[in-house]
Amino acid sequence: MRTPIIAGNWKMHLTLAEAGALVGPLRTDCDVDGVDVVVCPPCTALTTVVRALAGSRIGVGAQDVHWEPQGALTGEISPTMLVDIGCRYVIIGHSERRTLFGETDETVRRKLGAAVQHGLIAIVCIGETLAQREANQTFEVLERQLAGGLQDVSADTVQQVVLAYEPVWAIGTGRNATPDQAQEAHAKIRQWVGGRWGALVAQAIRIQYGGSVTAANAASLLQQPDVDGALVGGASLKADAFTAIVQAGQSRRAAARTAAGR
Ligand code: PEP
């Protein structure tokens, strides 16, 4: 049974005071059993949030990482630095990084290799644009991103990878994929993983859906058999909305337990 994973991507939002105000209620309401909960603040707030969540089950992740351990790379942050301050997760290849900052499957490959080598759990984002979906290229695009980005991942390190299916047209638009669209893409992604690492890995890997997830639509998305969690942008900035999405993750887990007779 896969443990659902709900991650909040705070993007370039929240001052230290605002981050502290958000994390307080999350610590009270989202430190739960049966769901992996992660928050990914901007790098300015990482240390503060790690400290505020110390001793809780809520993990902290960065939104990006460089592949080098150190160097003359102004503005970048290394995996060593993230581990040093207590980060356990990192988002890699978010569509905003791909579209606005020129990231490619090759940079995803390098970042992913460095992240897993340093023991981080990588949330690797993939997804098609609207034009690609309308041209019936969705699965071709996903396969290309998977093959390119995950090229170096071995059977030993694949358990450190969480995949996030994030259709670009759904991110920050208020237009989420329908549960059927999400399920269809997730099933294809799982099939690809099976072809690459075998059926056991395919059954174990977690695939999050991301793109305008809200308290209102989380349950219907998370009821899909291959949707193992959510990567949440806007709604992760509100404690009550994020908590409701975490609770939808708990319901998914409970339903899976009932179905498995446990
Ligand atoms: C995201 O940032 O990955 C995201 C899915 O954003 P939103 O939930 O706001 O669409």
PDB file of C-alpha atoms and ligand atoms in Angstrom:
ATOM      1  CA  MET A   1       0.000   0.000   0.000  1.00  0.00           C
ATOM      2  CA  ARG A   2       1.485   3.359  -1.006  1.00  0.00           C
ATOM      3  CA  THR A   3       1.533   6.087   1.638  1.00  0.00           C
ATOM      4  CA  PRO A   4      -0.073   9.213   0.168  1.00  0.00           C
ATOM      5  CA  ILE A   5       2.212  12.224  -0.039  1.00  0.00           C
ATOM      6  CA  ILE A   6       0.858  15.766   0.112  1.00  0.00           C
ATOM      7  CA  ALA A   7       3.393  18.504  -0.547  1.00  0.00           C
ATOM      8  CA  GLY A   8       2.933  22.267  -0.465  1.00  0.00           C
ATOM      9  CA  ASN A   9       4.975  24.368  -2.871  1.00  0.00           C
ATOM     10  CA  TRP A  10       5.008  27.873  -1.434  1.00  0.00           C
ATOM     11  CA  LYS A  11       6.853  29.225  -4.502  1.00  0.00           C
ATOM     12  CA  MET A  12       8.133  32.829  -4.078  1.00  0.00           C
ATOM     13  CA  HIS A  13       5.702  33.658  -1.293  1.00  0.00           C
ATOM     14  CA  LEU A  14       5.821  34.454   2.429  1.00  0.00           C
ATOM     15  CA  THR A  15       8.150  36.505   4.564  1.00  0.00           C
ATOM     16  CA  LEU A  16       9.621  34.876   7.657  1.00  0.00           C
ATOM     17  CA  ALA A  17       6.793  36.209   9.812  1.00  0.00           C
ATOM     18  CA  GLU A  18       4.185  34.920   7.357  1.00  0.00           C
ATOM     19  CA  ALA A  19       5.899  31.538   7.097  1.00  0.00           C
ATOM     20  CA  GLY A  20       5.916  31.267  10.891  1.00  0.00           C
ATOM     21  CA  ALA A  21       2.233  32.131  11.027  1.00  0.00           C
ATOM     22  CA  LEU A  22       1.398  29.399   8.491  1.00  0.00           C
ATOM     23  CA  VAL A  23       3.562  26.694   9.959  1.00  0.00           C
ATOM     24  CA  GLY A  24       2.074  26.995  13.463  1.00  0.00           C
ATOM     25  CA  PRO A  25      -1.369  25.643  12.551  1.00  0.00           C
ATOM     26  CA  LEU A  26       0.167  23.126  10.122  1.00  0.00           C
ATOM     27  CA  ARG A  27       2.223  21.695  12.953  1.00  0.00           C
ATOM     28  CA  THR A  28      -0.951  21.260  14.989  1.00  0.00           C
ATOM     29  CA  ASP A  29      -3.242  19.937  12.255  1.00  0.00           C
ATOM     30  CA  CYS A  30      -1.048  18.233   9.630  1.00  0.00           C
ATOM     31  CA  ASP A  31       1.332  16.180  11.789  1.00  0.00           C
ATOM     32  CA  VAL A  32      -0.677  13.051  11.056  1.00  0.00           C
ATOM     33  CA  ASP A  33      -0.363   9.318  10.678  1.00  0.00           C
ATOM     34  CA  GLY A  34      -0.633   7.565   7.340  1.00  0.00           C
ATOM     35  CA  VAL A  35       0.191  10.516   5.070  1.00  0.00           C
ATOM     36  CA  ASP A  36       3.591  12.009   4.302  1.00  0.00           C
ATOM     37  CA  VAL A  37       3.193  15.770   4.563  1.00  0.00           C
ATOM     38  CA  VAL A  38       5.848  18.070   3.145  1.00  0.00           C
ATOM     39  CA  VAL A  39       6.184  21.840   2.885  1.00  0.00           C
ATOM     40  CA  CYS A  40       8.539  23.529   0.433  1.00  0.00           C
ATOM     41  CA  PRO A  41       9.128  27.144   1.473  1.00  0.00           C
ATOM     42  CA  PRO A  42      11.339  29.611  -0.406  1.00  0.00           C
ATOM     43  CA  CYS A  43      15.001  29.196   0.549  1.00  0.00           C
ATOM     44  CA  THR A  44      14.930  32.272   2.814  1.00  0.00           C
ATOM     45  CA  ALA A  45      12.476  30.488   5.127  1.00  0.00           C
ATOM     46  CA  LEU A  46      13.884  26.951   4.987  1.00  0.00           C
ATOM     47  CA  THR A  47      15.857  27.069   8.235  1.00  0.00           C
ATOM     48  CA  THR A  48      13.062  28.793  10.133  1.00  0.00           C
ATOM     49  CA  VAL A  49      10.516  26.234   8.945  1.00  0.00           C
ATOM     50  CA  VAL A  50      12.826  23.273   9.644  1.00  0.00           C
ATOM     51  CA  ARG A  51      13.214  24.564  13.214  1.00  0.00           C
ATOM     52  CA  ALA A  52       9.510  25.245  13.642  1.00  0.00           C
ATOM     53  CA  LEU A  53       8.672  21.695  12.539  1.00  0.00           C
ATOM     54  CA  ALA A  54      11.444  19.914  14.458  1.00  0.00           C
ATOM     55  CA  GLY A  55      10.073  16.821  16.190  1.00  0.00           C
ATOM     56  CA  SER A  56       6.989  16.670  13.947  1.00  0.00           C
ATOM     57  CA  ARG A  57       6.408  14.260  11.058  1.00  0.00           C
ATOM     58  CA  ILE A  58       6.069  17.088   8.553  1.00  0.00           C
ATOM     59  CA  GLY A  59       9.023  17.100   6.175  1.00  0.00           C
ATOM     60  CA  VAL A  60      10.624  20.175   4.670  1.00  0.00           C
ATOM     61  CA  GLY A  61      11.769  20.457   1.081  1.00  0.00           C
ATOM     62  CA  ALA A  62      13.454  22.987  -1.161  1.00  0.00           C
ATOM     63  CA  GLN A  63      11.977  24.111  -4.470  1.00  0.00           C
ATOM     64  CA  ASP A  64      15.159  23.596  -6.474  1.00  0.00           C
ATOM     65  CA  VAL A  65      18.775  22.521  -6.123  1.00  0.00           C
ATOM     66  CA  HIS A  66      22.010  22.669  -8.101  1.00  0.00           C
ATOM     67  CA  TRP A  67      23.903  19.499  -8.918  1.00  0.00           C
ATOM     68  CA  GLU A  68      27.318  20.657  -7.726  1.00  0.00           C
ATOM     69  CA  PRO A  69      28.199  20.209  -4.028  1.00  0.00           C
ATOM     70  CA  GLN A  70      29.788  23.696  -3.924  1.00  0.00           C
ATOM     71  CA  GLY A  71      31.412  26.174  -6.272  1.00  0.00           C
ATOM     72  CA  ALA A  72      31.447  29.552  -7.941  1.00  0.00           C
ATOM     73  CA  LEU A  73      27.763  29.431  -8.852  1.00  0.00           C
ATOM     74  CA  THR A  74      26.243  32.683  -7.684  1.00  0.00           C
ATOM     75  CA  GLY A  75      22.673  32.340  -6.499  1.00  0.00           C
ATOM     76  CA  GLU A  76      22.608  28.550  -6.449  1.00  0.00           C
ATOM     77  CA  ILE A  77      22.121  26.168  -3.517  1.00  0.00           C
ATOM     78  CA  SER A  78      23.729  22.740  -3.342  1.00  0.00           C
ATOM     79  CA  PRO A  79      22.311  19.430  -2.120  1.00  0.00           C
ATOM     80  CA  THR A  80      24.944  19.418   0.623  1.00  0.00           C
ATOM     81  CA  MET A  81      23.589  22.737   1.905  1.00  0.00           C
ATOM     82  CA  LEU A  82      20.009  21.485   1.879  1.00  0.00           C
ATOM     83  CA  VAL A  83      20.927  18.371   3.853  1.00  0.00           C
ATOM     84  CA  ASP A  84      22.991  20.521   6.222  1.00  0.00           C
ATOM     85  CA  ILE A  85      19.975  22.630   7.220  1.00  0.00           C
ATOM     86  CA  GLY A  86      17.651  19.645   7.640  1.00  0.00           C
ATOM     87  CA  CYS A  87      15.795  19.453   4.318  1.00  0.00           C
ATOM     88  CA  ARG A  88      14.642  15.954   3.377  1.00  0.00           C
ATOM     89  CA  TYR A  89      12.937  16.703   0.069  1.00  0.00           C
ATOM     90  CA  VAL A  90      13.521  18.765  -3.029  1.00  0.00           C
ATOM     91  CA  ILE A  91      11.283  19.628  -5.982  1.00  0.00           C
ATOM     92  CA  ILE A  92      13.050  19.164  -9.326  1.00  0.00           C
ATOM     93  CA  GLY A  93      11.936  20.236 -12.794  1.00  0.00           C
ATOM     94  CA  HIS A  94       8.850  22.230 -11.818  1.00  0.00           C
ATOM     95  CA  SER A  95       7.223  23.581 -14.979  1.00  0.00           C
ATOM     96  CA  GLU A  96       7.917  27.159 -13.867  1.00  0.00           C
ATOM     97  CA  ARG A  97      11.628  26.292 -13.750  1.00  0.00           C
ATOM     98  CA  ARG A  98      11.378  24.638 -17.163  1.00  0.00           C
ATOM     99  CA  THR A  99       9.399  27.445 -18.783  1.00  0.00           C
ATOM    100  CA  LEU A 100      10.821  30.542 -17.111  1.00  0.00           C
ATOM    101  CA  PHE A 101      14.376  29.478 -16.261  1.00  0.00           C
ATOM    102  CA  GLY A 102      15.336  27.236 -19.151  1.00  0.00           C
ATOM    103  CA  GLU A 103      15.455  23.918 -17.296  1.00  0.00           C
ATOM    104  CA  THR A 104      15.581  20.861 -19.504  1.00  0.00           C
ATOM    105  CA  ASP A 105      15.385  17.117 -19.046  1.00  0.00           C
ATOM    106  CA  GLU A 106      19.184  17.236 -18.948  1.00  0.00           C
ATOM    107  CA  THR A 107      19.287  19.661 -15.987  1.00  0.00           C
ATOM    108  CA  VAL A 108      16.594  17.576 -14.300  1.00  0.00           C
ATOM    109  CA  ARG A 109      18.792  14.494 -14.789  1.00  0.00           C
ATOM    110  CA  ARG A 110      21.794  16.192 -13.214  1.00  0.00           C
ATOM    111  CA  LYS A 111      19.864  17.685 -10.294  1.00  0.00           C
ATOM    112  CA  LEU A 112      18.111  14.406  -9.612  1.00  0.00           C
ATOM    113  CA  GLY A 113      21.382  12.488  -9.603  1.00  0.00           C
ATOM    114  CA  ALA A 114      22.909  14.898  -7.090  1.00  0.00           C
ATOM    115  CA  ALA A 115      19.804  14.991  -4.895  1.00  0.00           C
ATOM    116  CA  VAL A 116      19.529  11.215  -4.511  1.00  0.00           C
ATOM    117  CA  GLN A 117      23.260  10.881  -4.031  1.00  0.00           C
ATOM    118  CA  HIS A 118      22.940  13.177  -1.015  1.00  0.00           C
ATOM    119  CA  GLY A 119      20.003  11.245   0.398  1.00  0.00           C
ATOM    120  CA  LEU A 120      17.258  13.722  -0.515  1.00  0.00           C
ATOM    121  CA  ILE A 121      13.845  12.567  -1.683  1.00  0.00           C
ATOM    122  CA  ALA A 122      13.240  14.180  -5.070  1.00  0.00           C
ATOM    123  CA  ILE A 123       9.806  15.247  -6.259  1.00  0.00           C
ATOM    124  CA  VAL A 124      10.276  15.215 -10.022  1.00  0.00           C
ATOM    125  CA  CYS A 125       7.702  17.209 -11.979  1.00  0.00           C
ATOM    126  CA  ILE A 126       6.561  16.318 -15.459  1.00  0.00           C
ATOM    127  CA  GLY A 127       3.617  17.488 -17.523  1.00  0.00           C
ATOM    128  CA  GLU A 128       2.395  18.598 -20.904  1.00  0.00           C
ATOM    129  CA  THR A 129       1.328  22.031 -22.126  1.00  0.00           C
ATOM    130  CA  LEU A 130      -2.192  22.667 -23.371  1.00  0.00           C
ATOM    131  CA  ALA A 131      -0.986  22.735 -26.983  1.00  0.00           C
ATOM    132  CA  GLN A 132       0.686  19.359 -26.498  1.00  0.00           C
ATOM    133  CA  ARG A 133      -2.478  17.889 -24.934  1.00  0.00           C
ATOM    134  CA  GLU A 134      -4.616  19.257 -27.753  1.00  0.00           C
ATOM    135  CA  ALA A 135      -2.207  17.752 -30.287  1.00  0.00           C
ATOM    136  CA  ASN A 136      -2.559  14.347 -28.553  1.00  0.00           C
ATOM    137  CA  GLN A 137       1.080  14.426 -27.522  1.00  0.00           C
ATOM    138  CA  THR A 138       0.581  14.096 -23.762  1.00  0.00           C
ATOM    139  CA  PHE A 139       2.044  10.617 -23.316  1.00  0.00           C
ATOM    140  CA  GLU A 140       4.830  11.220 -25.773  1.00  0.00           C
ATOM    141  CA  VAL A 141       5.848  14.311 -23.777  1.00  0.00           C
ATOM    142  CA  LEU A 142       5.611  12.511 -20.441  1.00  0.00           C
ATOM    143  CA  GLU A 143       7.694   9.613 -21.739  1.00  0.00           C
ATOM    144  CA  ARG A 144      10.318  11.974 -23.082  1.00  0.00           C
ATOM    145  CA  GLN A 145      10.532  13.817 -19.755  1.00  0.00           C
ATOM    146  CA  LEU A 146      10.697  10.550 -17.811  1.00  0.00           C
ATOM    147  CA  ALA A 147      13.312   8.987 -20.067  1.00  0.00           C
ATOM    148  CA  GLY A 148      15.476  12.114 -20.072  1.00  0.00           C
ATOM    149  CA  GLY A 149      15.160  13.147 -16.443  1.00  0.00           C
ATOM    150  CA  LEU A 150      15.302   9.699 -14.872  1.00  0.00           C
ATOM    151  CA  GLN A 151      17.987   8.315 -17.172  1.00  0.00           C
ATOM    152  CA  ASP A 152      20.528   7.731 -14.385  1.00  0.00           C
ATOM    153  CA  VAL A 153      18.165   6.530 -11.666  1.00  0.00           C
ATOM    154  CA  SER A 154      18.914   2.942 -10.674  1.00  0.00           C
ATOM    155  CA  ALA A 155      16.718   0.313  -9.035  1.00  0.00           C
ATOM    156  CA  ASP A 156      18.569   1.150  -5.792  1.00  0.00           C
ATOM    157  CA  THR A 157      17.781   4.846  -5.845  1.00  0.00           C
ATOM    158  CA  VAL A 158      14.319   4.884  -7.400  1.00  0.00           C
ATOM    159  CA  GLN A 159      12.708   4.662  -3.947  1.00  0.00           C
ATOM    160  CA  GLN A 160      14.022   8.191  -3.361  1.00  0.00           C
ATOM    161  CA  VAL A 161      11.941   9.474  -6.269  1.00  0.00           C
ATOM    162  CA  VAL A 162       8.377  10.757  -6.127  1.00  0.00           C
ATOM    163  CA  LEU A 163       6.854  11.695  -9.465  1.00  0.00           C
ATOM    164  CA  ALA A 164       4.506  14.644  -9.803  1.00  0.00           C
ATOM    165  CA  TYR A 165       2.232  14.763 -12.829  1.00  0.00           C
ATOM    166  CA  GLU A 166       1.569  18.455 -13.282  1.00  0.00           C
ATOM    167  CA  PRO A 167      -0.133  19.412 -16.537  1.00  0.00           C
ATOM    168  CA  VAL A 168       1.198  22.891 -17.279  1.00  0.00           C
ATOM    169  CA  TRP A 169      -2.254  24.132 -18.244  1.00  0.00           C
ATOM    170  CA  ALA A 170      -3.554  23.286 -14.772  1.00  0.00           C
ATOM    171  CA  ILE A 171      -0.876  25.002 -12.698  1.00  0.00           C
ATOM    172  CA  GLY A 172      -2.115  28.192 -11.083  1.00  0.00           C
ATOM    173  CA  THR A 173      -5.017  28.460 -13.522  1.00  0.00           C
ATOM    174  CA  GLY A 174      -7.895  27.231 -11.395  1.00  0.00           C
ATOM    175  CA  ARG A 175      -8.512  24.598 -14.066  1.00  0.00           C
ATOM    176  CA  ASN A 176      -7.537  21.237 -12.583  1.00  0.00           C
ATOM    177  CA  ALA A 177      -7.310  18.042 -14.596  1.00  0.00           C
ATOM    178  CA  THR A 178     -10.442  15.977 -14.163  1.00  0.00           C
ATOM    179  CA  PRO A 179     -10.019  12.885 -11.998  1.00  0.00           C
ATOM    180  CA  ASP A 180     -10.253  10.762 -15.187  1.00  0.00           C
ATOM    181  CA  GLN A 181      -7.581  12.787 -16.963  1.00  0.00           C
ATOM    182  CA  ALA A 182      -5.294  12.543 -13.934  1.00  0.00           C
ATOM    183  CA  GLN A 183      -5.892   8.799 -13.572  1.00  0.00           C
ATOM    184  CA  GLU A 184      -5.220   8.184 -17.254  1.00  0.00           C
ATOM    185  CA  ALA A 185      -1.884  10.028 -17.122  1.00  0.00           C
ATOM    186  CA  HIS A 186      -0.852   8.438 -13.824  1.00  0.00           C
ATOM    187  CA  ALA A 187      -1.605   4.942 -15.112  1.00  0.00           C
ATOM    188  CA  LYS A 188       0.570   5.611 -18.173  1.00  0.00           C
ATOM    189  CA  ILE A 189       3.369   6.941 -15.981  1.00  0.00           C
ATOM    190  CA  ARG A 190       3.166   3.862 -13.752  1.00  0.00           C
ATOM    191  CA  GLN A 191       3.231   1.663 -16.849  1.00  0.00           C
ATOM    192  CA  TRP A 192       6.382   3.442 -18.029  1.00  0.00           C
ATOM    193  CA  VAL A 193       7.997   2.926 -14.619  1.00  0.00           C
ATOM    194  CA  GLY A 194       7.094  -0.777 -14.805  1.00  0.00           C
ATOM    195  CA  GLY A 195       8.744  -1.072 -18.190  1.00  0.00           C
ATOM    196  CA  ARG A 196      11.875   0.546 -16.822  1.00  0.00           C
ATOM    197  CA  TRP A 197      12.273  -0.983 -13.341  1.00  0.00           C
ATOM    198  CA  GLY A 198       9.694  -3.781 -13.187  1.00  0.00           C
ATOM    199  CA  ALA A 199       6.288  -4.377 -11.642  1.00  0.00           C
ATOM    200  CA  LEU A 200       7.350  -4.118  -7.985  1.00  0.00           C
ATOM    201  CA  VAL A 201       8.827  -0.662  -8.441  1.00  0.00           C
ATOM    202  CA  ALA A 202       5.799   0.409 -10.480  1.00  0.00           C
ATOM    203  CA  GLN A 203       3.505  -0.656  -7.630  1.00  0.00           C
ATOM    204  CA  ALA A 204       5.650   1.116  -5.037  1.00  0.00           C
ATOM    205  CA  ILE A 205       6.422   4.451  -6.683  1.00  0.00           C
ATOM    206  CA  ARG A 206       4.268   7.371  -5.647  1.00  0.00           C
ATOM    207  CA  ILE A 207       2.799   9.647  -8.276  1.00  0.00           C
ATOM    208  CA  GLN A 208       1.356  12.951  -7.113  1.00  0.00           C
ATOM    209  CA  TYR A 209      -1.054  15.073  -9.095  1.00  0.00           C
ATOM    210  CA  GLY A 210      -0.443  18.816  -9.195  1.00  0.00           C
ATOM    211  CA  GLY A 211      -2.405  21.633 -10.825  1.00  0.00           C
ATOM    212  CA  SER A 212      -5.052  23.746  -9.078  1.00  0.00           C
ATOM    213  CA  VAL A 213      -5.655  21.221  -6.298  1.00  0.00           C
ATOM    214  CA  THR A 214      -8.008  22.712  -3.708  1.00  0.00           C
ATOM    215  CA  ALA A 215      -9.850  21.608  -0.596  1.00  0.00           C
ATOM    216  CA  ALA A 216     -12.901  21.152  -2.838  1.00  0.00           C
ATOM    217  CA  ASN A 217     -11.404  18.915  -5.544  1.00  0.00           C
ATOM    218  CA  ALA A 218      -8.697  17.015  -3.614  1.00  0.00           C
ATOM    219  CA  ALA A 219     -10.880  14.103  -2.543  1.00  0.00           C
ATOM    220  CA  SER A 220     -12.122  13.282  -6.044  1.00  0.00           C
ATOM    221  CA  LEU A 221      -8.575  13.381  -7.438  1.00  0.00           C
ATOM    222  CA  LEU A 222      -7.147  11.350  -4.563  1.00  0.00           C
ATOM    223  CA  GLN A 223      -9.828   8.694  -4.962  1.00  0.00           C
ATOM    224  CA  GLN A 224      -8.258   7.648  -8.255  1.00  0.00           C
ATOM    225  CA  PRO A 225      -6.308   4.417  -7.902  1.00  0.00           C
ATOM    226  CA  ASP A 226      -3.041   5.763  -9.300  1.00  0.00           C
ATOM    227  CA  VAL A 227      -3.141   9.230  -7.716  1.00  0.00           C
ATOM    228  CA  ASP A 228      -0.970   8.883  -4.622  1.00  0.00           C
ATOM    229  CA  GLY A 229      -0.928  12.435  -3.420  1.00  0.00           C
ATOM    230  CA  ALA A 230      -0.883  16.054  -4.424  1.00  0.00           C
ATOM    231  CA  LEU A 231       1.649  18.773  -5.118  1.00  0.00           C
ATOM    232  CA  VAL A 232      -0.174  21.908  -4.091  1.00  0.00           C
ATOM    233  CA  GLY A 233       0.729  25.497  -4.941  1.00  0.00           C
ATOM    234  CA  GLY A 234      -1.801  28.233  -4.148  1.00  0.00           C
ATOM    235  CA  ALA A 235      -3.892  26.222  -1.695  1.00  0.00           C
ATOM    236  CA  SER A 236      -0.801  25.340   0.354  1.00  0.00           C
ATOM    237  CA  LEU A 237      -0.546  28.980   1.478  1.00  0.00           C
ATOM    238  CA  LYS A 238      -3.742  28.694   3.517  1.00  0.00           C
ATOM    239  CA  ALA A 239      -3.584  26.468   6.591  1.00  0.00           C
ATOM    240  CA  ASP A 240      -7.231  25.402   6.455  1.00  0.00           C
ATOM    241  CA  ALA A 241      -7.129  24.530   2.732  1.00  0.00           C
ATOM    242  CA  PHE A 242      -3.870  22.591   3.017  1.00  0.00           C
ATOM    243  CA  THR A 243      -5.150  20.756   6.095  1.00  0.00           C
ATOM    244  CA  ALA A 244      -8.292  19.722   4.206  1.00  0.00           C
ATOM    245  CA  ILE A 245      -6.112  18.344   1.372  1.00  0.00           C
ATOM    246  CA  VAL A 246      -4.027  16.399   3.906  1.00  0.00           C
ATOM    247  CA  GLN A 247      -7.269  15.007   5.311  1.00  0.00           C
ATOM    248  CA  ALA A 248      -8.284  13.911   1.808  1.00  0.00           C
ATOM    249  CA  GLY A 249      -4.950  12.051   1.719  1.00  0.00           C
ATOM    250  CA  GLN A 250      -5.861  10.356   4.992  1.00  0.00           C
ATOM    251  CA  SER A 251      -9.228   9.289   3.574  1.00  0.00           C
ATOM    252  CA  ARG A 252      -7.470   7.799   0.559  1.00  0.00           C
ATOM    253  CA  ARG A 253      -5.258   5.784   2.873  1.00  0.00           C
ATOM    254  CA  ALA A 254      -8.240   4.622   4.952  1.00  0.00           C
ATOM    255  CA  ALA A 255     -10.151   3.580   1.807  1.00  0.00           C
ATOM    256  CA  ALA A 256      -7.122   1.641   0.517  1.00  0.00           C
ATOM    257  CA  ARG A 257      -6.813  -0.142   3.874  1.00  0.00           C
ATOM    258  CA  THR A 258     -10.486  -1.128   3.797  1.00  0.00           C
ATOM    259  CA  ALA A 259     -10.148  -2.377   0.223  1.00  0.00           C
ATOM    260  CA  ALA A 260      -7.122  -4.440   1.245  1.00  0.00           C
ATOM    261  CA  GLY A 261      -9.051  -5.820   4.249  1.00  0.00           C
ATOM    262  CA  ARG A 262      -6.583  -4.343   6.806  1.00  0.00           C
TER     263      ARG A 262
HETATM  264  C1  PEP B   1       2.476  23.893  -8.241  1.00  0.00           C
HETATM  265  O1  PEP B   1       3.042  24.904  -7.868  1.00  0.00           O
HETATM  266  O2  PEP B   1       3.134  22.874  -8.415  1.00  0.00           O
HETATM  267  C2  PEP B   1       1.028  23.934  -8.434  1.00  0.00           C
HETATM  268  C3  PEP B   1       0.440  22.834  -8.795  1.00  0.00           C
HETATM  269  O3  PEP B   1       0.398  25.126  -8.232  1.00  0.00           O
HETATM  270  P1  PEP B   1      -1.203  25.338  -8.065  1.00  0.00           P
HETATM  271  O4  PEP B   1      -1.671  24.319  -7.048  1.00  0.00           O
HETATM  272  O5  PEP B   1      -1.342  26.730  -7.578  1.00  0.00           O
HETATM  273  O6  PEP B   1      -1.821  25.092  -9.386  1.00  0.00           O
END
